[in-house]
JSON list of C-alpha atoms in Angstrom, two decimals:
[
{"chain": "A", "resi": 1, "resn": "ASP", "atom": "CA", "xyz": [86.21, 75.14, 92.30]},
{"chain": "A", "resi": 2, "resn": "VAL", "atom": "CA", "xyz": [87.92, 77.70, 94.36]},
{"chain": "A", "resi": 3, "resn": "GLN", "atom": "CA", "xyz": [86.22, 80.80, 95.11]},
{"chain": "A", "resi": 4, "resn": "LEU", "atom": "CA", "xyz": [87.77, 83.86, 96.76]},
{"chain": "A", "resi": 5, "resn": "VAL", "atom": "CA", "xyz": [85.60, 86.70, 98.01]},
{"chain": "A", "resi": 6, "resn": "GLU", "atom": "CA", "xyz": [87.09, 90.02, 99.28]},
{"chain": "A", "resi": 7, "resn": "SER", "atom": "CA", "xyz": [85.60, 92.58, 101.76]},
{"chain": "A", "resi": 8, "resn": "GLY", "atom": "CA", "xyz": [86.54, 95.34, 104.09]},
{"chain": "A", "resi": 9, "resn": "GLY", "atom": "CA", "xyz": [87.52, 97.95, 101.61]},
{"chain": "A", "resi": 10, "resn": "GLY", "atom": "CA", "xyz": [86.16, 101.49, 101.91]},
{"chain": "A", "resi": 11, "resn": "SER", "atom": "CA", "xyz": [87.08, 105.14, 102.14]},
{"chain": "A", "resi": 12, "resn": "VAL", "atom": "CA", "xyz": [89.57, 106.31, 104.84]},
{"chain": "A", "resi": 13, "resn": "GLN", "atom": "CA", "xyz": [91.64, 109.35, 105.64]},
{"chain": "A", "resi": 14, "resn": "VAL", "atom": "CA", "xyz": [95.49, 109.51, 104.96]},
{"chain": "A", "resi": 15, "resn": "GLY", "atom": "CA", "xyz": [97.08, 107.94, 107.90]},
{"chain": "A", "resi": 16, "resn": "GLY", "atom": "CA", "xyz": [94.14, 105.53, 108.65]},
{"chain": "A", "resi": 17, "resn": "SER", "atom": "CA", "xyz": [93.94, 101.93, 108.58]},
{"chain": "A", "resi": 18, "resn": "LEU", "atom": "CA", "xyz": [91.84, 99.30, 107.30]},
{"chain": "A", "resi": 19, "resn": "ARG", "atom": "CA", "xyz": [91.74, 95.47, 107.28]},
{"chain": "A", "resi": 20, "resn": "LEU", "atom": "CA", "xyz": [90.83, 93.63, 104.03]},
{"chain": "A", "resi": 21, "resn": "SER", "atom": "CA", "xyz": [89.55, 90.01, 104.15]},
{"chain": "A", "resi": 22, "resn": "CYS", "atom": "CA", "xyz": [89.39, 87.23, 101.76]},
{"chain": "A", "resi": 23, "resn": "VAL", "atom": "CA", "xyz": [87.06, 84.39, 102.50]},
{"chain": "A", "resi": 24, "resn": "ALA", "atom": "CA", "xyz": [88.04, 81.12, 100.42]},
{"chain": "A", "resi": 25, "resn": "SER", "atom": "CA", "xyz": [86.01, 78.16, 99.60]},
{"chain": "A", "resi": 26, "resn": "GLY", "atom": "CA", "xyz": [86.58, 75.10, 97.80]},
{"chain": "A", "resi": 27, "resn": "ASP", "atom": "CA", "xyz": [90.09, 74.35, 99.19]},
{"chain": "A", "resi": 28, "resn": "THR", "atom": "CA", "xyz": [92.13, 74.94, 102.16]},
{"chain": "A", "resi": 29, "resn": "ILE", "atom": "CA", "xyz": [94.28, 78.14, 101.82]},
{"chain": "A", "resi": 30, "resn": "SER", "atom": "CA", "xyz": [97.06, 77.00, 104.08]},
{"chain": "A", "resi": 31, "resn": "ARG", "atom": "CA", "xyz": [98.11, 74.61, 101.32]},
{"chain": "A", "resi": 32, "resn": "TYR", "atom": "CA", "xyz": [98.90, 77.04, 98.92]},
{"chain": "A", "resi": 33, "resn": "CYS", "atom": "CA", "xyz": [100.49, 80.48, 98.26]},
{"chain": "A", "resi": 34, "resn": "MET", "atom": "CA", "xyz": [97.88, 83.36, 98.91]},
{"chain": "A", "resi": 35, "resn": "GLY", "atom": "CA", "xyz": [98.49, 86.92, 97.91]},
{"chain": "A", "resi": 36, "resn": "TRP", "atom": "CA", "xyz": [97.08, 90.47, 97.68]},
{"chain": "A", "resi": 37, "resn": "PHE", "atom": "CA", "xyz": [97.04, 92.78, 94.59]},
{"chain": "A", "resi": 38, "resn": "ARG", "atom": "CA", "xyz": [95.85, 95.95, 93.62]},
{"chain": "A", "resi": 39, "resn": "GLN", "atom": "CA", "xyz": [95.08, 97.71, 90.47]},
{"chain": "A", "resi": 40, "resn": "ILE", "atom": "CA", "xyz": [94.16, 101.41, 89.50]},
{"chain": "A", "resi": 41, "resn": "PRO", "atom": "CA", "xyz": [92.79, 102.30, 86.07]},
{"chain": "A", "resi": 42, "resn": "ASP", "atom": "CA", "xyz": [95.16, 101.96, 83.06]},
{"chain": "A", "resi": 43, "resn": "LYS", "atom": "CA", "xyz": [97.83, 100.41, 85.16]},
{"chain": "A", "resi": 44, "resn": "GLU", "atom": "CA", "xyz": [98.86, 96.56, 85.33]},
{"chain": "A", "resi": 45, "resn": "ARG", "atom": "CA", "xyz": [97.93, 94.72, 88.62]},
{"chain": "A", "resi": 46, "resn": "GLU", "atom": "CA", "xyz": [100.58, 94.71, 91.16]},
{"chain": "A", "resi": 47, "resn": "GLY", "atom": "CA", "xyz": [101.48, 92.51, 93.95]},
{"chain": "A", "resi": 48, "resn": "VAL", "atom": "CA", "xyz": [101.80, 94.00, 97.32]},
{"chain": "A", "resi": 49, "resn": "ALA", "atom": "CA", "xyz": [101.90, 90.83, 99.59]},
{"chain": "A", "resi": 50, "resn": "GLY", "atom": "CA", "xyz": [102.22, 87.06, 99.41]},
{"chain": "A", "resi": 51, "resn": "ILE", "atom": "CA", "xyz": [102.16, 84.29, 102.03]},
{"chain": "A", "resi": 52, "resn": "GLU", "atom": "CA", "xyz": [103.59, 80.92, 101.49]},
{"chain": "A", "resi": 53, "resn": "SER", "atom": "CA", "xyz": [102.14, 77.64, 102.86]},
{"chain": "A", "resi": 54, "resn": "ASP", "atom": "CA", "xyz": [104.81, 77.67, 105.35]},
{"chain": "A", "resi": 55, "resn": "GLY", "atom": "CA", "xyz": [103.88, 81.00, 106.68]},
{"chain": "A", "resi": 56, "resn": "SER", "atom": "CA", "xyz": [106.54, 83.05, 105.26]},
{"chain": "A", "resi": 57, "resn": "THR", "atom": "CA", "xyz": [105.70, 86.32, 103.87]},
{"chain": "A", "resi": 58, "resn": "SER", "atom": "CA", "xyz": [106.84, 88.81, 101.08]},
{"chain": "A", "resi": 59, "resn": "TYR", "atom": "CA", "xyz": [105.92, 92.09, 100.36]},
{"chain": "A", "resi": 60, "resn": "ALA", "atom": "CA", "xyz": [106.53, 94.88, 97.68]},
{"chain": "A", "resi": 61, "resn": "ASP", "atom": "CA", "xyz": [108.90, 97.58, 98.59]},
{"chain": "A", "resi": 62, "resn": "SER", "atom": "CA", "xyz": [106.32, 100.25, 98.37]},
{"chain": "A", "resi": 63, "resn": "VAL", "atom": "CA", "xyz": [104.12, 98.83, 101.16]},
{"chain": "A", "resi": 64, "resn": "LYS", "atom": "CA", "xyz": [106.92, 97.31, 103.62]},
{"chain": "A", "resi": 65, "resn": "GLY", "atom": "CA", "xyz": [106.17, 98.20, 107.16]},
{"chain": "A", "resi": 66, "resn": "ARG", "atom": "CA", "xyz": [102.74, 99.52, 106.33]},
{"chain": "A", "resi": 67, "resn": "LEU", "atom": "CA", "xyz": [100.91, 96.38, 105.15]},
{"chain": "A", "resi": 68, "resn": "THR", "atom": "CA", "xyz": [100.64, 93.00, 106.99]},
{"chain": "A", "resi": 69, "resn": "ILE", "atom": "CA", "xyz": [99.51, 89.78, 105.31]},
{"chain": "A", "resi": 70, "resn": "SER", "atom": "CA", "xyz": [98.28, 86.89, 107.45]},
{"chain": "A", "resi": 71, "resn": "GLN", "atom": "CA", "xyz": [95.64, 84.22, 107.35]},
{"chain": "A", "resi": 72, "resn": "ASP", "atom": "CA", "xyz": [93.42, 82.27, 109.71]},
{"chain": "A", "resi": 73, "resn": "SER", "atom": "CA", "xyz": [93.67, 78.62, 108.48]},
{"chain": "A", "resi": 74, "resn": "ALA", "atom": "CA", "xyz": [90.82, 77.40, 110.71]},
{"chain": "A", "resi": 75, "resn": "LYS", "atom": "CA", "xyz": [88.33, 79.87, 109.04]},
{"chain": "A", "resi": 76, "resn": "ASN", "atom": "CA", "xyz": [90.10, 79.84, 105.78]},
{"chain": "A", "resi": 77, "resn": "ILE", "atom": "CA", "xyz": [90.48, 83.32, 105.70]},
{"chain": "A", "resi": 78, "resn": "LEU", "atom": "CA", "xyz": [93.10, 85.69, 104.17]},
{"chain": "A", "resi": 79, "resn": "TYR", "atom": "CA", "xyz": [93.82, 89.19, 105.68]},
{"chain": "A", "resi": 80, "resn": "LEU", "atom": "CA", "xyz": [95.48, 92.26, 104.72]},
{"chain": "A", "resi": 81, "resn": "GLN", "atom": "CA", "xyz": [96.11, 94.97, 107.33]},
{"chain": "A", "resi": 82, "resn": "LEU", "atom": "CA", "xyz": [96.73, 98.33, 106.03]},
{"chain": "A", "resi": 83, "resn": "HIS", "atom": "CA", "xyz": [98.20, 100.97, 108.25]},
{"chain": "A", "resi": 84, "resn": "SER", "atom": "CA", "xyz": [99.64, 104.48, 107.63]},
{"chain": "A", "resi": 85, "resn": "LEU", "atom": "CA", "xyz": [97.49, 104.66, 104.32]},
{"chain": "A", "resi": 86, "resn": "LYS", "atom": "CA", "xyz": [98.64, 106.98, 101.82]},
{"chain": "A", "resi": 87, "resn": "PRO", "atom": "CA", "xyz": [96.37, 108.45, 98.73]},
{"chain": "A", "resi": 88, "resn": "GLU", "atom": "CA", "xyz": [98.65, 106.35, 96.38]},
{"chain": "A", "resi": 89, "resn": "ASP", "atom": "CA", "xyz": [97.32, 103.18, 98.21]},
{"chain": "A", "resi": 90, "resn": "THR", "atom": "CA", "xyz": [93.90, 104.00, 96.54]},
{"chain": "A", "resi": 91, "resn": "ALA", "atom": "CA", "xyz": [93.07, 101.19, 94.45]},
{"chain": "A", "resi": 92, "resn": "VAL", "atom": "CA", "xyz": [91.03, 97.71, 93.83]},
{"chain": "A", "resi": 93, "resn": "TYR", "atom": "CA", "xyz": [92.46, 95.27, 96.02]},
{"chain": "A", "resi": 94, "resn": "TYR", "atom": "CA", "xyz": [92.35, 91.55, 94.93]},
{"chain": "A", "resi": 95, "resn": "CYS", "atom": "CA", "xyz": [93.30, 88.35, 96.57]},
{"chain": "A", "resi": 96, "resn": "ALA", "atom": "CA", "xyz": [94.68, 85.43, 94.71]},
{"chain": "A", "resi": 97, "resn": "GLN", "atom": "CA", "xyz": [95.61, 81.82, 95.09]},
{"chain": "A", "resi": 98, "resn": "GLY", "atom": "CA", "xyz": [98.40, 79.92, 93.44]},
{"chain": "A", "resi": 99, "resn": "PRO", "atom": "CA", "xyz": [100.62, 76.86, 93.77]},
{"chain": "A", "resi": 100, "resn": "ALA", "atom": "CA", "xyz": [103.80, 78.46, 95.10]},
{"chain": "A", "resi": 101, "resn": "CYS", "atom": "CA", "xyz": [105.00, 81.86, 95.69]},
{"chain": "A", "resi": 102, "resn": "GLY", "atom": "CA", "xyz": [108.64, 81.78, 95.23]},
{"chain": "A", "resi": 103, "resn": "SER", "atom": "CA", "xyz": [110.85, 84.96, 94.77]},
{"chain": "A", "resi": 104, "resn": "ARG", "atom": "CA", "xyz": [108.72, 86.03, 91.74]},
{"chain": "A", "resi": 105, "resn": "TRP", "atom": "CA", "xyz": [105.60, 85.82, 93.55]},
{"chain": "A", "resi": 106, "resn": "TYR", "atom": "CA", "xyz": [104.34, 88.87, 92.31]},
{"chain": "A", "resi": 107, "resn": "ARG", "atom": "CA", "xyz": [104.19, 87.65, 88.62]},
{"chain": "A", "resi": 108, "resn": "LEU", "atom": "CA", "xyz": [100.67, 87.64, 87.63]},
{"chain": "A", "resi": 109, "resn": "GLY", "atom": "CA", "xyz": [101.02, 84.24, 85.56]},
{"chain": "A", "resi": 110, "resn": "ASN", "atom": "CA", "xyz": [101.72, 82.43, 89.01]},
{"chain": "A", "resi": 111, "resn": "TRP", "atom": "CA", "xyz": [98.30, 82.70, 90.32]},
{"chain": "A", "resi": 112, "resn": "ASP", "atom": "CA", "xyz": [95.40, 80.42, 89.44]},
{"chain": "A", "resi": 113, "resn": "TYR", "atom": "CA", "xyz": [92.25, 82.05, 91.15]},
{"chain": "A", "resi": 114, "resn": "TRP", "atom": "CA", "xyz": [91.21, 85.66, 91.74]},
{"chain": "A", "resi": 115, "resn": "GLY", "atom": "CA", "xyz": [88.76, 87.33, 93.93]},
{"chain": "A", "resi": 116, "resn": "GLN", "atom": "CA", "xyz": [86.39, 90.07, 92.28]},
{"chain": "A", "resi": 117, "resn": "GLY", "atom": "CA", "xyz": [88.14, 92.83, 94.45]},
{"chain": "A", "resi": 118, "resn": "THR", "atom": "CA", "xyz": [87.33, 95.36, 96.84]},
{"chain": "A", "resi": 119, "resn": "GLN", "atom": "CA", "xyz": [87.91, 99.14, 96.66]},
{"chain": "A", "resi": 120, "resn": "VAL", "atom": "CA", "xyz": [90.22, 101.10, 98.82]},
{"chain": "A", "resi": 121, "resn": "THR", "atom": "CA", "xyz": [90.18, 104.87, 98.51]},
{"chain": "A", "resi": 122, "resn": "VAL", "atom": "CA", "xyz": [92.50, 107.12, 100.76]},
{"chain": "A", "resi": 123, "resn": "SER", "atom": "CA", "xyz": [91.77, 110.80, 100.78]}
]
């Protein structure tokens, strides 16, 4: 089974930066679409970034230019670098793995595996 474990969340001031990590076990992440989602209470989980097996990336409009998704295939780790953080970025961030991203990568049904989440608080 695939297991995804996020880390790197925390509390940060407005304008600050964080790097989230997602360690994957059970399969090689570079073979799949990998993504980051976030969720706040009483809201649906939303996609923020996705990376295809060929390395191409997609971002939600709300985070373009401030967040960067990347992966280290040798270590099997997915990253999300967050810059210029805003209070509205406060959420639990989840990594996910699916067979393919495509133009609708943000749709929740496209993803097979999820991590447990890591909290990011911006104030």
